[in-house]
Structure formats: structure tokens, C-alpha cells
Short mmCIF file of C-alpha atoms in Angstrom, two decimals:
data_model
loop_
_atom_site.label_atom_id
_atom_site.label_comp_id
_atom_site.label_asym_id
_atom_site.label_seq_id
_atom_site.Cartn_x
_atom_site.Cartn_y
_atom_site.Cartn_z
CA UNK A 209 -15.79 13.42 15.05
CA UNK A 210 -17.65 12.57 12.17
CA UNK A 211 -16.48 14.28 8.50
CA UNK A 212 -18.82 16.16 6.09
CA UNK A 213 -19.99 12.99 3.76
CA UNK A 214 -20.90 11.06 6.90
CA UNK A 215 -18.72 8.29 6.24
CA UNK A 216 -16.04 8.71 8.79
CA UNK A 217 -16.39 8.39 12.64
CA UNK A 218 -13.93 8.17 15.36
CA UNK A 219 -14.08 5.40 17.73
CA UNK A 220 -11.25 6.17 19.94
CA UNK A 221 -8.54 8.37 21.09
CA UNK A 222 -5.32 8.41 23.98
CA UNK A 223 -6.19 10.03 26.56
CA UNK A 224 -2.92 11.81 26.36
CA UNK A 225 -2.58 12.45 22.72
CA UNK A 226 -1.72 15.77 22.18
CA UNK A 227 -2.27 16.56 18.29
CA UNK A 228 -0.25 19.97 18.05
CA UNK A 229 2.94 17.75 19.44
CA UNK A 230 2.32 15.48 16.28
CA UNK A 231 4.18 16.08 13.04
CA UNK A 232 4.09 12.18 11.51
CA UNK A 233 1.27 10.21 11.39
CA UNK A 234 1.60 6.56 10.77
CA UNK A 235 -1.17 5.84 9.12
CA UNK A 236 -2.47 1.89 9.63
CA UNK A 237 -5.96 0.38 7.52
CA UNK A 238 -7.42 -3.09 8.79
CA UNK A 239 -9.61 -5.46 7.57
CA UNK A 240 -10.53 -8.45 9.83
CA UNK A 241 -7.33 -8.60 11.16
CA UNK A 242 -7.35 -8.04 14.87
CA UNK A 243 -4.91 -10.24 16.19
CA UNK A 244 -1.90 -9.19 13.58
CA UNK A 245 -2.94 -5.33 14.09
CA UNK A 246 -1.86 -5.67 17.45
CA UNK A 247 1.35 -6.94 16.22
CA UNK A 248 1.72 -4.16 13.79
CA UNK A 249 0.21 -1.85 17.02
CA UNK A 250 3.43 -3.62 18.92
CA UNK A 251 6.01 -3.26 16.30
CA UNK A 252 5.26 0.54 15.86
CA UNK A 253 5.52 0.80 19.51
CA UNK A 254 8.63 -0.65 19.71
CA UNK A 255 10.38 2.04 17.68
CA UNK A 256 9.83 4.65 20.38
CA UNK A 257 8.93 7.91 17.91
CA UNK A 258 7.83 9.68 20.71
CA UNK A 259 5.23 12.01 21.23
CA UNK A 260 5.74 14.14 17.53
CA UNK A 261 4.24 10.33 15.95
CA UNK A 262 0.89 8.88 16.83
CA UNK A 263 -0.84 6.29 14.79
CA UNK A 264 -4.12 6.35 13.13
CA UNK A 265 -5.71 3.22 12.93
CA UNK A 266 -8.72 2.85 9.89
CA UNK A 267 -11.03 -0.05 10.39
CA UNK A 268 -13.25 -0.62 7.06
CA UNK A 269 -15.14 -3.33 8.74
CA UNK A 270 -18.18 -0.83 10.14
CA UNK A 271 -20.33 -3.81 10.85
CA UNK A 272 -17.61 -5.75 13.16
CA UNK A 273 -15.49 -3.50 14.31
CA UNK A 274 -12.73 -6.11 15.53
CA UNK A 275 -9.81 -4.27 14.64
CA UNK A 276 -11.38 -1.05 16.09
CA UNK A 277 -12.37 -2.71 19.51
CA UNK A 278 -8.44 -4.05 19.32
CA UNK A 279 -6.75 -1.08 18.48
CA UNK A 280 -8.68 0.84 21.22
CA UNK A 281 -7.93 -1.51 23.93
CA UNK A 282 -3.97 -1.56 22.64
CA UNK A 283 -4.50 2.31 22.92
CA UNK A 284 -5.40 2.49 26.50
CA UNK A 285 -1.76 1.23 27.44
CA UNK A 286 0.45 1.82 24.56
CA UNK A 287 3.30 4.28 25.17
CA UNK A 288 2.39 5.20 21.25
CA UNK A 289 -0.51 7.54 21.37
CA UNK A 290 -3.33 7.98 18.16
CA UNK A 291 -6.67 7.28 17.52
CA UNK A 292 -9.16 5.02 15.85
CA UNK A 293 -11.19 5.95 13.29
CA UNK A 294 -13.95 3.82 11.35
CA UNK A 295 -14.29 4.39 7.30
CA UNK A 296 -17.95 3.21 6.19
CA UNK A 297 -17.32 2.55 2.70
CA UNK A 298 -15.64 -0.58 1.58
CA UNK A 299 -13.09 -0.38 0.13
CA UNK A 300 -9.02 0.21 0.33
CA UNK A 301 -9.05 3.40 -1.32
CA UNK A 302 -11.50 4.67 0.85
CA UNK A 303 -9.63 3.39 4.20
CA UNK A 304 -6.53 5.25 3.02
CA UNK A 305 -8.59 8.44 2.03
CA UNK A 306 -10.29 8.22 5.73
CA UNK A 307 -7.23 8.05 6.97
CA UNK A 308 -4.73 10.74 5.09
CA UNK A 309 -7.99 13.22 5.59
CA UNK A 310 -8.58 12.52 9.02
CA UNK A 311 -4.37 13.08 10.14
CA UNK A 312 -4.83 16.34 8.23
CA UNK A 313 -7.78 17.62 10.18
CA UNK A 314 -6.34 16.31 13.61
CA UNK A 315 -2.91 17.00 13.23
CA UNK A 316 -2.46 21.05 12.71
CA UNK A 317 1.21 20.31 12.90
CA UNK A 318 1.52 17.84 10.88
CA UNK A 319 4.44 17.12 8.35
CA UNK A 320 4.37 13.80 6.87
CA UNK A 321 2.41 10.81 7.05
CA UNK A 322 3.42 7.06 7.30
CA UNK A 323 2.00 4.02 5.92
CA UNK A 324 1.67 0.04 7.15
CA UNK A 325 -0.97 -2.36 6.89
CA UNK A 326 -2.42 -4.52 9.29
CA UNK A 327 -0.51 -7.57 7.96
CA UNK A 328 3.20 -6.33 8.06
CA UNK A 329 5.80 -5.16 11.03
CA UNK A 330 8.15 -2.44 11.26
CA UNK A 331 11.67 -2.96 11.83
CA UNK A 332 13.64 -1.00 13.75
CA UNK A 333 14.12 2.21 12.76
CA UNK A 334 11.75 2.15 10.01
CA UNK A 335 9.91 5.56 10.31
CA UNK A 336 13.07 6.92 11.21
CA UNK A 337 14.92 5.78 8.29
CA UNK A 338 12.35 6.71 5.60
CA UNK A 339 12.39 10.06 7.33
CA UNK A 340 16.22 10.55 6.83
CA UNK A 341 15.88 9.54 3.63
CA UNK A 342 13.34 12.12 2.76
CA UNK A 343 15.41 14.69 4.31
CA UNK A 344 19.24 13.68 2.58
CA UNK A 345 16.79 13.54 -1.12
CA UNK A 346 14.68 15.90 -0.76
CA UNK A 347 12.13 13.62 -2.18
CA UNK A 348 8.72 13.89 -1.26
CA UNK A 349 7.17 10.19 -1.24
CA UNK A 350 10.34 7.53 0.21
CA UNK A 351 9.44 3.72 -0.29
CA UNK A 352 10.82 0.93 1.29
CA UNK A 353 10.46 -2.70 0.87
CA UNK A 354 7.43 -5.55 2.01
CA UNK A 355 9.64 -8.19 2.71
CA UNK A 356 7.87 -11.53 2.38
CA UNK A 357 7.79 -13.58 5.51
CA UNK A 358 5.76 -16.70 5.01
CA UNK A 359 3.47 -18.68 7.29
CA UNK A 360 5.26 -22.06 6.08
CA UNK A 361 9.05 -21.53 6.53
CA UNK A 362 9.54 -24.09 3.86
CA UNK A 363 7.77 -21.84 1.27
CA UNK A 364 10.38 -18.80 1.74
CA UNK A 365 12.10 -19.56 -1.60
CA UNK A 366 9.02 -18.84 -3.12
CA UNK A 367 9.98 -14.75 -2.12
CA UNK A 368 11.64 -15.18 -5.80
CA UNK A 369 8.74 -14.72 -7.43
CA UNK A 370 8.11 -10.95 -9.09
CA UNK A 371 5.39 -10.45 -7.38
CA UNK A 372 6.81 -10.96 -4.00
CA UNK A 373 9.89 -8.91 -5.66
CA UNK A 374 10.78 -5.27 -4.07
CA UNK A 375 11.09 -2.75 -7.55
CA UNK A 376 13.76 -0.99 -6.36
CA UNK A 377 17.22 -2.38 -4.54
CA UNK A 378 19.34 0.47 -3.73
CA UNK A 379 18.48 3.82 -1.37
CA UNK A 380 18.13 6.95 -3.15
CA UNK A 381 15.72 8.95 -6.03
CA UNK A 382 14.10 6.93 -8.12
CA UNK A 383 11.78 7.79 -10.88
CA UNK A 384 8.31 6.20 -9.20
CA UNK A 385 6.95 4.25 -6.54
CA UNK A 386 4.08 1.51 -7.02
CA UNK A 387 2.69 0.58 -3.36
CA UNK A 388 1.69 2.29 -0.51
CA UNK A 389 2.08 -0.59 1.82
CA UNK A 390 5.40 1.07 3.30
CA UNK A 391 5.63 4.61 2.44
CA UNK A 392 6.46 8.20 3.81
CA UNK A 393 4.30 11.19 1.91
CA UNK A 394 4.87 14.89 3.07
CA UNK A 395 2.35 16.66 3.76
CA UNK A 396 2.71 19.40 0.85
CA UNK A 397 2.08 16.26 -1.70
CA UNK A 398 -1.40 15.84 0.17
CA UNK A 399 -2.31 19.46 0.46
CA UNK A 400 -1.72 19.82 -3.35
CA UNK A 401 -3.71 16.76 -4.57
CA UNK A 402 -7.05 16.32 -5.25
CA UNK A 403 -9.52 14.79 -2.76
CA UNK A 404 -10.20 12.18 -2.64
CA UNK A 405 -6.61 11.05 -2.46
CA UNK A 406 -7.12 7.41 -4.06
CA UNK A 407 -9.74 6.80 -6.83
CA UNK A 408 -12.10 4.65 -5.20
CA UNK A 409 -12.51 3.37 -9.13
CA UNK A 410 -9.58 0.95 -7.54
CA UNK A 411 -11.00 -0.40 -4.22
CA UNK A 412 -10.93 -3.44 -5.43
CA UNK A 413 -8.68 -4.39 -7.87
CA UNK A 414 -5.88 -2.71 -6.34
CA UNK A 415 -3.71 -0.15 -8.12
CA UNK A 416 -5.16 3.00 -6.74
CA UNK A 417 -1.58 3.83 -5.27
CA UNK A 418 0.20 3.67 -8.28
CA UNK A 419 -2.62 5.73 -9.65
CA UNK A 420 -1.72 8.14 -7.12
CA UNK A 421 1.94 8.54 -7.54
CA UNK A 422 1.41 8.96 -11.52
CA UNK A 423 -0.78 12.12 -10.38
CA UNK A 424 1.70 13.26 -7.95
CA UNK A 425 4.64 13.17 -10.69
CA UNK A 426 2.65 14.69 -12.93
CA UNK A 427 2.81 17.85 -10.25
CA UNK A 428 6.50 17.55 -9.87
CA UNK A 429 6.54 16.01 -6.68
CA UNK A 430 9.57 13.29 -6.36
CA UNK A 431 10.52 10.45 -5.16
CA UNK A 432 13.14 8.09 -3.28
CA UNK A 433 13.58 4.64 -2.35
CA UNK A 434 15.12 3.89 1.47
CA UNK A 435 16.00 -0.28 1.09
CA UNK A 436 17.09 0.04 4.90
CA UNK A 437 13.46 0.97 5.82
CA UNK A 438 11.92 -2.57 5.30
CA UNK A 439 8.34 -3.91 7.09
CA UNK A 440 8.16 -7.46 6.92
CA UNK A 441 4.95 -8.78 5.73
CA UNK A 442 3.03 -11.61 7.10
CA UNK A 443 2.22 -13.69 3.80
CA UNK A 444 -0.02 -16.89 4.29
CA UNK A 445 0.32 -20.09 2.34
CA UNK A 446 -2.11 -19.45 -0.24
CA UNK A 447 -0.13 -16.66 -1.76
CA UNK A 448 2.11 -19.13 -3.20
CA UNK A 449 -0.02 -21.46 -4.72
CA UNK A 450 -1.14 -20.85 -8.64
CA UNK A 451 -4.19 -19.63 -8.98
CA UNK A 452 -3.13 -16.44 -6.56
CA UNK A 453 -0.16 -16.17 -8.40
CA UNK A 454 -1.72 -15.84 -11.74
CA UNK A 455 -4.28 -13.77 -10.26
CA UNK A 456 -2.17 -11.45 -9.14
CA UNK A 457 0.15 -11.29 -11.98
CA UNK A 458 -2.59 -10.65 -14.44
CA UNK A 459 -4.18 -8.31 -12.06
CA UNK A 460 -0.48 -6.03 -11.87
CA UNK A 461 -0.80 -5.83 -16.13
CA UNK A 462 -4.14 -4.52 -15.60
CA UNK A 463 -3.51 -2.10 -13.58
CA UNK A 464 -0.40 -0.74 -16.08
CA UNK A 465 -3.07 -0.83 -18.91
CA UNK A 466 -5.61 1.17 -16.90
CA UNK A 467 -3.06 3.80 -15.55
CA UNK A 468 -1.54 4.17 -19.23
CA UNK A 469 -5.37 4.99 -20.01
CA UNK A 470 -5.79 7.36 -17.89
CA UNK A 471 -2.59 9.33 -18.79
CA UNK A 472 -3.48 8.91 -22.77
CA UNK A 473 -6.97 8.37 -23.17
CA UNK A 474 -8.58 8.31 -26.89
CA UNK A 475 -8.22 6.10 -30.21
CA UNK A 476 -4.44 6.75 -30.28
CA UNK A 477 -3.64 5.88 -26.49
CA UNK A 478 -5.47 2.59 -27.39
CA UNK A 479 -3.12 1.91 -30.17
CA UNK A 480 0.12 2.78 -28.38
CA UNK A 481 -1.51 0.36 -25.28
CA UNK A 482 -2.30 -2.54 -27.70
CA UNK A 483 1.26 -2.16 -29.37
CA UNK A 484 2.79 -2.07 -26.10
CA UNK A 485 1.05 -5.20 -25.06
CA UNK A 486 1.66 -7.20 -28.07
CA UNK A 487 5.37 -6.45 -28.10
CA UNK A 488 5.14 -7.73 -23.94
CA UNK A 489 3.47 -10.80 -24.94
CA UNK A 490 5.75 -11.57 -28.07
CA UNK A 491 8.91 -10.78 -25.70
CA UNK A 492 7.10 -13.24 -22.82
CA UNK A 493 8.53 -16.71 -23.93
CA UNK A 494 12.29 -15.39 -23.96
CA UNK A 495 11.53 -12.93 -20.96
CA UNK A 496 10.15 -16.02 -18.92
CA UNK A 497 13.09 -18.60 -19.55
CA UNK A 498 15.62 -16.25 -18.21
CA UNK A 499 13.47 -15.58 -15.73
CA UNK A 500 12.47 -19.42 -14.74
CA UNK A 501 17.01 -20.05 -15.23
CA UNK A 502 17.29 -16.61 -12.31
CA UNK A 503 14.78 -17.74 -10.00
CA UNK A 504 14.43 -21.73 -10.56
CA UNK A 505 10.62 -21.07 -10.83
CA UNK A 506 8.46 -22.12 -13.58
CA UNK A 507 5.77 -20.11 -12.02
CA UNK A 508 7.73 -17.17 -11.77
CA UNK A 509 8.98 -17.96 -15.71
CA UNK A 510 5.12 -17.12 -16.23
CA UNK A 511 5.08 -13.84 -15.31
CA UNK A 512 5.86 -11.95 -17.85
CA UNK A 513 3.28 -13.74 -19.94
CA UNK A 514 0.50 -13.31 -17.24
CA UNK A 515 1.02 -9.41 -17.28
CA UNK A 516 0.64 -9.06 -20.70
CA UNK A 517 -2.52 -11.10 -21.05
CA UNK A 518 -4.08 -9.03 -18.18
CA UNK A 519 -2.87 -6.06 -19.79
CA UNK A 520 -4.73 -7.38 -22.79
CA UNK A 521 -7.86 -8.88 -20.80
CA UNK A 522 -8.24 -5.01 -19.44
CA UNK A 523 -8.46 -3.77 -22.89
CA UNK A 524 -11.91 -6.11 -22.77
CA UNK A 525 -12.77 -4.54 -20.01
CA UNK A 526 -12.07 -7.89 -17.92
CA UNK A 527 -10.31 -6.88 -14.83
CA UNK A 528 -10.19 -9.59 -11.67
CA UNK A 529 -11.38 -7.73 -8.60
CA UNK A 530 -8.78 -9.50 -6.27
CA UNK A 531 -9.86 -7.18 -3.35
CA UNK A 532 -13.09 -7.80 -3.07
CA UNK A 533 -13.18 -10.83 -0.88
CA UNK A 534 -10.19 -9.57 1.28
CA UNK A 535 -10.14 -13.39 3.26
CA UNK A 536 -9.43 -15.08 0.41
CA UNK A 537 -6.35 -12.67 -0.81
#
């Protein structure tokens, strides 16, 4: 299969996957990752969905192809059925647009789709329990939390930290979500939104989810929050050290300045943005100490600070592309 802008070709598919049976797809991008996709491979196999699930597996590395070759070697013996695609352009946004497009043109059948990345595991019951939820709300995106599990044991406390901080803590609607790490999106939400799904504008700094959901609110879709549906996420040392931290931080009020753009572009939108971000960064030092007294974190007492100096720095036009070497994220 190859799609109409040449930049999508399968690599693989079960030899008994039958699409019309599917009605979830679970949805799974890689990056130089092959031995934790198989554990994310494992995990999803391990909750038994049966033959109306099969997984869809994006590698965006065309020129190595690890997690491709992995995935279709997992695939030969898995009880889960899918396939393997590979999405030429670099790029998260365009791995998630390869692989939302690509369910949808397999999958005639198809309902819902699923997300995970390559560094995080499903517990048990997860697609079944953002499903329910879905169902009981009605909503039509359901969240659920990327629970921190890091490579030192010793660093755990460090899960304190906003960053590493789920936005919602109780099941049921909420007004928004912000990640598509662990999410469940119906499929009338992707047949009503513009292609492509993500703005590839955000490849690389991140922030092309939360992009997405503003867009889908805007339509009237809604959305829930399922805290029983958690993956856990695989989070090496170097996440906890500063300079990732304040990376990321400043990176997250970036984003919130660019999305507020978009929605209200123009000399007044600037004002209200530049207003909004003085008021964050005068409300920082008091924010931060209650903060640093909950959490026992200076870092973390930073954070509110951090977000609105990015939000300030995008203004400039100086936005951290914290994507674009994914081995050093």
C-alpha cells in the first residue's frame, strides 16, 4: 500500500488480520526504539482485545527501519494482529497523521482509534477502560494518565514535578485534553476534521495534539478523562536533570502562546497574549513557593516562571525545538 503523497508504505501485515473484524485501532509511532516497542507490542498483547483490535505500528525512521523490522517479526507470532506501516517524513505529527489515515483506509469498520507510544505500557484493561468511559460519557476523545516510571528507582520522587504531573485526577468530562500519548478518539472526530490531522507546523516542538483538541472543541466534539486507564511510561534519567526540565517547561508556555495565536490572531490577540503572560510571570514568585512547600522541589517551584518566559520567548518567535533530536529527549 502506498497513499496518494507517496509518503506512506506498508511494511507488514498478520497473516490473519482480518480488517472488517476491526473496530479499534491502537495506534503505536516509534522512533529508534526497537527493544521497548516490543514491550509496548507485549503489553498490548497482554490485554487480549481480540480480533475487533489490531495495532498499527508507524516507524518514522525510513532510513533504519528498526522498529519496523521489530514490530514485523513480533507480528508473525503475536496473538494481536495489525500491521506496520513506514511514514517518510520526520516528524511526530506526521507519524500520527500516517497512522490515523492509514486505520481509516484499512479498517472499513472501524470505530475508534487508540493511542501509545513506543516508550510506555498498557495496564490491564487500558483500552477497555477508556472504551467504557467513552461509552458511560458520551465523550468523544477519553484521556488517561502517562504515569512516570523512571530508569533510576531513586529518582521516582522526582514524578512531582508538573511536567511529569497528569492534568486531570478524577474519571469523567472534562473541558480539554493536552496529549495524545494515551488517548481514545472516535472515529466521527476524525472523519469531521481536516487532513492532515496534526499540523506538521509542530513536529518538532511538540504541541500539535493540543492543537488538535482546540480544533476538535471548536466542532463540538467532547471530552472525558478515565484516571483508571493509565500507561506507564518508561522515563530515562535525563528527564530529571535541569536543563530538560527547563526545556520542557518553557517549551509547554510556548506551545499555550502559539495555540492562543492561532485561536485569536491579529494586533488585539497579541495584546490579550502579552497581558496574559505578564500577569503569569508577575504571579510566578508566589505561584512557585507554594509550589516548591507542595512538592519539596525547587525545580518544580520554577515552573511557573519557566512557562511564562517561554510563553514570552514565543512572542520573539524563539521556540526550542525539543523534538528534533528525539535521542536526546
Amino acid at each position: 500500500m502506498q497513499s496518494d503523497t507517496r509518503t506512506i508504505t506498508e511494511h507488514f501485515r498478520s497473516s490473519e488480520l482480518e480488517p472488517e473484524k476491526v473496530r479499534i485501532a491502537i495506534t503505536l509511532p516509534t522512533f529508534r526504539r526497537p527493544e521497548h516497542l516490543v514491550e509496548t507490542l507485549n503489553s498490548l498483547e497482554a490485554l487480549n482485545a481480540g480480533d475487533h483490535a489490531a495495532v498499527v505500528v508507524m516507524d518514522n525512521d525510513a532510513e533504519g527501519l528498526d522498529g519496523a523490522t521489530a514490530a514485523a517479526e513480533w507480528l508473525q507470532t503475536s496473538r494481536l494482529n495489525g500491521l506496520v506501516i513506514v511514514a517518510h517524513q520526520r516528524g511526530n505529527c506526521h507519524a500520527y497523521n500516517a497512522g490515523w489515515e492509514t486505520a481509516l483506509q484499512t479498517f472499513a469498520g472501524l470505530e475508534r482509534i487508540a493511542v501509545i507510544d513506543d516508550d510506555e505500557l498498557a495496564t490491564p484493561g487500558w483500552l477497555n477502560r477508556l472504551r467504557e468511559t467513552a461509552e458511560r460519557t458520551g465523550a468523544d476523545l477519553v484521556g488517561g494518565p502517562q504515569t512516570p516510571v523512571f530508569s533510576d528507582p531513586s529518582l521516582q520522587g522526582c514524578s512531582k514535578h508538573p511536567v511529569f504531573q497528569p492534568h486531570y485526577d478524577r474519571s469523567g468530562p472534562v473541558p480539554i485534553l493536552y496529549s495524545s500519548g494515551n488517548v481514545m478518539i472516535s472515529r466521527a472526530v476524525l472523519d469531521a476534521m481536516p487532513r492532515p490531522f496534526l499540523d506538521p507546523a509542530f513536529n518538532f516542538i511538540g504541541g500539535g495534539d493540543s492543537d488538535f483538541y482546540r480544533r476538535a472543541k471548536a466542532k463540538g466534539f467532547g471530552f472525558a478523562w478515565c484516571a483508571e486507564a493509565a500507561v506507564m511510561e518508561t522515563t530515562p534519567s535525563r528527564r530529571t536533570e535541569f536543563s530538560w526540565l527547563n526545556a520542557r517547561s518553557l517549551r509547554n508556555g510556548a506551545i499555550s502562546a502559539i495555540i492562543e495565536k492561532r485561536q485569536n490572531p491579529g494586533a488585539a490577540g497579541r495584546v490579550r497574549r502579552m497581558g496574559k503572560s505578564v500577569a503569569l510571570l508577575l504571579a510566578s514568585p508566589l505561584r512557585g513557593v507554594r509550589m516548591w512547600a507542595r512538592t519539596g522541589s525547587a525545580v518544580a517551584g520554577l515552573y511557573h516562571f519557566q512557562v511564562a518566559v517561554g510563553r514570552l520567548m514565543a512572542e520573539a518567535g524563539l521556540v526550542n525545538e525539543q523534538y528534533r533530536n528525539p535521542e536526546s529527549n
